[in-house]
Structure formats: C-alpha cells, structure tokens
Coordinates of C-alpha atoms in Angstrom, one line a residue:
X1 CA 0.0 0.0 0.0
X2 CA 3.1 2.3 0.8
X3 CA 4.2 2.1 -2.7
X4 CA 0.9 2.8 -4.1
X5 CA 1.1 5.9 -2.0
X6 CA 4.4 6.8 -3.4
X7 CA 3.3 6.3 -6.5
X8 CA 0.1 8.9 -6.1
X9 CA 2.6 11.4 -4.3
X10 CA 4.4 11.9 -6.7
X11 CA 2.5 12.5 -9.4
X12 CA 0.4 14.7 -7.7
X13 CA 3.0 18.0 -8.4
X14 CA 2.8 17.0 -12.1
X15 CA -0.6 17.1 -12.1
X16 CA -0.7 20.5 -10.5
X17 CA 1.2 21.7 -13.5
X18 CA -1.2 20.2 -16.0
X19 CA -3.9 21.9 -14.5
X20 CA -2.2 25.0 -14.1
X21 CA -0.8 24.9 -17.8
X22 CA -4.6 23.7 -19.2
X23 CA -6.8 26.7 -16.9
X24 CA -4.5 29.3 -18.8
X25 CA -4.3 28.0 -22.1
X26 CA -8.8 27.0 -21.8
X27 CA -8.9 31.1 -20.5
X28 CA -6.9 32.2 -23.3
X29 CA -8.8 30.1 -26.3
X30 CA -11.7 31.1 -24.8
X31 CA -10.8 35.3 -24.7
X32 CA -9.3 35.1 -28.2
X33 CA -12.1 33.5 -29.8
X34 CA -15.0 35.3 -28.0
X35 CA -17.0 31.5 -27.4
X36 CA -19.0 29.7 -24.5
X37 CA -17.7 26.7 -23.2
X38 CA -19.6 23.2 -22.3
X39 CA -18.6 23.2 -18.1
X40 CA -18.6 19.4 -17.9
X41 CA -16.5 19.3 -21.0
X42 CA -14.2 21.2 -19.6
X43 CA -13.9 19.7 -16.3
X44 CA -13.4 16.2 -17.8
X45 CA -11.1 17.5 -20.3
X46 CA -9.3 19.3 -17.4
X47 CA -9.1 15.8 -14.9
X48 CA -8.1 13.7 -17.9
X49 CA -5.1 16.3 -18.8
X50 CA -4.1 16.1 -15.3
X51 CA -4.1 11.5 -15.5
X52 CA -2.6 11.8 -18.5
X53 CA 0.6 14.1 -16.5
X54 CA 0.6 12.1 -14.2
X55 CA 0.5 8.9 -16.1
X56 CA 3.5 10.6 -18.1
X57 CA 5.3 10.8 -14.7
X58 CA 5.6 7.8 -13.7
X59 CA 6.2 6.1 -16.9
X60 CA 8.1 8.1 -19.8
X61 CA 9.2 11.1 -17.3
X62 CA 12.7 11.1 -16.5
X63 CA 13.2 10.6 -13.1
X64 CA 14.2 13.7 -11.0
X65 CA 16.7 13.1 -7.7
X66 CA 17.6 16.0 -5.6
X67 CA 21.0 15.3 -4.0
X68 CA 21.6 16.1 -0.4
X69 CA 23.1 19.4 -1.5
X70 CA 20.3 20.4 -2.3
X71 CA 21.4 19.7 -6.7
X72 CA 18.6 18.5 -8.8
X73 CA 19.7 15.6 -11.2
X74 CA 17.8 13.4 -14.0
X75 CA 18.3 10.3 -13.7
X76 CA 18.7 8.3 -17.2
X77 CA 21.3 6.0 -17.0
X78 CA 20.9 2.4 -16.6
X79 CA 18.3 -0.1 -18.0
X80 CA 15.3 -2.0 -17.1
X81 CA 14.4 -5.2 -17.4
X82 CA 12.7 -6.4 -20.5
X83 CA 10.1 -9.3 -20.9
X84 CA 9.1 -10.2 -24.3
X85 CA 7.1 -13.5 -23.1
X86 CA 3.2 -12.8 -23.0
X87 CA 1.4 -13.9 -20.2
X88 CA 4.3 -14.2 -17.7
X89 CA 2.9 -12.0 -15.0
X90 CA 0.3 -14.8 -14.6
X91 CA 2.8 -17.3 -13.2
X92 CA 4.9 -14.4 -11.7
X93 CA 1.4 -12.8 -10.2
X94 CA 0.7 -16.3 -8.7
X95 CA 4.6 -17.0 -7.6
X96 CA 4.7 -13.3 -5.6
X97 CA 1.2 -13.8 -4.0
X98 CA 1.0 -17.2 -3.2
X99 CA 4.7 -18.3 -2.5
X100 CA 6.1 -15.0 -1.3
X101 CA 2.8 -13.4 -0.1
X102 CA 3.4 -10.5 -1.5
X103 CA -0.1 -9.3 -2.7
X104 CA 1.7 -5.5 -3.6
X105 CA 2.7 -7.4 -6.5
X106 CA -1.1 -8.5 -7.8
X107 CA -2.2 -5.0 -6.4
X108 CA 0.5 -2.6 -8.6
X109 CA 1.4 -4.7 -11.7
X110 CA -1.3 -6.7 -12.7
X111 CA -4.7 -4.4 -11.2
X112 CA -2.6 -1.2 -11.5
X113 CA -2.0 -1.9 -15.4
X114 CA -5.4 -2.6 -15.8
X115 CA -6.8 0.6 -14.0
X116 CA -4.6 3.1 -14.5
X117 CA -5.4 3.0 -18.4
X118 CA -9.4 2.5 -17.9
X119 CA -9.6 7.0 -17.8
X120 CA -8.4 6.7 -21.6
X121 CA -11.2 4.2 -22.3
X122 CA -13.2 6.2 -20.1
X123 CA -12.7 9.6 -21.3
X124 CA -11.7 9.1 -25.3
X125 CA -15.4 8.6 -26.2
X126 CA -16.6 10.7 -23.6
X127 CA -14.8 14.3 -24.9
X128 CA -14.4 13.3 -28.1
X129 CA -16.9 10.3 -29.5
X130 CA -14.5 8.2 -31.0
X131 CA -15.8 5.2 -31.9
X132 CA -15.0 1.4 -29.6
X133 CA -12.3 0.1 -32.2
X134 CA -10.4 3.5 -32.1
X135 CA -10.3 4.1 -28.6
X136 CA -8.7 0.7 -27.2
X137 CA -6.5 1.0 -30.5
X138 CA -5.1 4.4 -29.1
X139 CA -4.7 3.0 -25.3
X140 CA -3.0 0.2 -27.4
X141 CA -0.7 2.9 -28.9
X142 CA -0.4 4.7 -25.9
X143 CA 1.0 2.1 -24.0
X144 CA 3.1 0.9 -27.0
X145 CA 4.9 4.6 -26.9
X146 CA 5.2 3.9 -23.0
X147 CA 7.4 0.2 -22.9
X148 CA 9.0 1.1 -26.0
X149 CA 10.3 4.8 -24.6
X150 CA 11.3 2.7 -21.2
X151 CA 13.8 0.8 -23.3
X152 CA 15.6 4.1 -23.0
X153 CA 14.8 4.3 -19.2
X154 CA 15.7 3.0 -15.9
X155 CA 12.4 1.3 -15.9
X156 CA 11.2 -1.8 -17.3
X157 CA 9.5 -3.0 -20.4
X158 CA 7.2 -5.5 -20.3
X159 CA 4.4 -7.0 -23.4
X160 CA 2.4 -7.8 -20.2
X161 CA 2.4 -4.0 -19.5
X162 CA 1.2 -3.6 -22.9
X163 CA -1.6 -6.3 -22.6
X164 CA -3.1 -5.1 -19.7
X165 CA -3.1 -1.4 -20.5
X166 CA -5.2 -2.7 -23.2
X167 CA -7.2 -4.5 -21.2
X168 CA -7.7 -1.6 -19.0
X169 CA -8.7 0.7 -22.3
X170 CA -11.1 -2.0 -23.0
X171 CA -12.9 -1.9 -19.5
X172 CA -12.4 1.7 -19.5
X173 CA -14.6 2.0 -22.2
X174 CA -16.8 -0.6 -21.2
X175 CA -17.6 1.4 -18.2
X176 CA -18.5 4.5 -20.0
X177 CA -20.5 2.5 -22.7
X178 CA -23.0 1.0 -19.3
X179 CA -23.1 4.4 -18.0
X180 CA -24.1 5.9 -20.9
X181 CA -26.6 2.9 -21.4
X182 CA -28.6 3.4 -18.4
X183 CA -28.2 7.7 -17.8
X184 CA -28.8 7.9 -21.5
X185 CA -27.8 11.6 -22.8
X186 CA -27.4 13.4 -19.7
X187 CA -24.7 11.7 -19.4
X188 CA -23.1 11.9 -22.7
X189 CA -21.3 15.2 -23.5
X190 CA -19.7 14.8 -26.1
X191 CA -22.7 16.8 -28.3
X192 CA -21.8 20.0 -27.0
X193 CA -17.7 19.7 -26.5
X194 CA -17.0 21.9 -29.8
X195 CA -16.4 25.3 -28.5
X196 CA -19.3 27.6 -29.8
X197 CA -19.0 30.9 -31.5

C-alpha cells in the first residue's frame, strides 16, 4: 500500500502543472475566440489532462533526484528489465502472492496496469466520441509509446504492461459504454464539446 502511496505522491505536483498549464491555455482560447464553453467538457477534459501528467510521470518522465546538497539531477542512466514472453505475469502474479505473499505485487502490476489505463477508455469517447475500435486501438498505442520509450529508461518493459493497459482501455470503455446505457444523454457530453461561437 506504501508504494501505491508513493506512487500517487508523486505525481500529484505534475498534475498541479497540468492543471495549471490547461486553466491558462482553456482562459486564453476562450478570450481570443469570444466563445461559451460546455462546463462538464471542460472539467473532464481538465481531470483527464491532469491523468494523462501524471500517467507521463511515472512512466516516460525522467526521473528527478535531488542530491543532499540540495542539486537536482535526472536520472537516465541504466536499464530496465525487459520481458518479451506474454502472459508471464500470470505465473509471476501467482509466484509473488501465493509463495512469497506479496499481494503488492497483484495490487500494482497486474490491477494497476489494468486501472490506470481505464480513464483513456473512459474519457476518449466521452470528450471526443471516438468510436470502440479507435479508442482501445489508441490505449494500445499509448501504452506501446510507454514500454517502447522505457527501453531508454531506468524502468522496465514489459508486453504484459502492454496487454493489460489494453485490457484496462477496453474496460475503461466498457464502463463509460453501461453508463451511458442506463443515464442515456445526460450523461453523454460529447454533443456539446465543440467550443461555440
């Protein structure tokens, strides 16, 4: 639970950026072109810029050290592991919780990969109506750019990453497809997303 924790702390001050960076830029589109906004647009499309930062952070984001005096350093060097065998964080899921006990493992890399790419399923057809195929084909992609940029990183890479970011897309939008089902249009905004003059 500790390292969930971590995780969440520190993506929190990226997050604050992203919010930060998306409130000016919204005010400024919005002065220069003279339009109304949808609100709940807007507030979706602000809490999914601020996942997607903090997605970034923990994945493709250099990793920033300050040194005890007080220097600030990025830390590239050195590489991750790589697993190119699908389906082997089954058996390593099983070996961690049921040998070792370690259910952290079952909690961050098997549930964590699923849920921490269900806002893109989410949130894709909610802003934007893309259609089912297109939106777990993008989570696909995203997650694609993700392992193949930690080859580069001191993190790992994994096709097990990429299969249940995937996975996660596809429940993502699962979610938002029963949702939609049983509020019906009130809860759909994507009708009114375009800015109007």
């Amino acid at each position: 639970m500790g390292r969930i924790i971590s995780y969440i702390v520190n993506m929190i001050p990226y997050m604050l950026i992203a919010i930060f960076v998306f409130i000016i830029a919204r005010i400024i589109i919005v002065r220069v072109k003279g339009c109304k906004i949808n609100l709940k647009h807007e507030i979706l499309f602000l809490l999914f810029t601020a996942f997607l930062a903090g997605l970034a952070s923990q994945t493709v984001i250099p990793k920033l050290e300050i040194g005890l005096n007080g220097g600030l350093a990025i830390q590239t060097s050195g590489v991750g592991s790589v697993n190119i065998i699908p389906f082997k964080v089954l058996y390593d899921t099983y070996k961690e919780v049921f040998e070792n006990n370690n259910i952290n493992y079952f909690l961050i890399n098997f549930i964590g990969n699923i849920v921490m790419f269900m806002p893109i399923g989410f949130c894709l057809p909610a802003l934007w109506e893309i259609k089912g195929r297109h939106v777990i084909l993008t989570g696909f992609l995203i997650s694609l750019f993700i392992e193949l940029s930690q080859l580069f990183l001191s993190r790992g890479t994994d096709i097990d990453d990429l299969i249940l970011n995937t996975l996660g897309t596809a429940a993502g939008l699962l979610i938002y497809k029963l949702m939609y089902g049983i509020i019906g249009s009130k809860f759909h905004i994507v009708k009114d997303n375009k800015i109007q003059q």
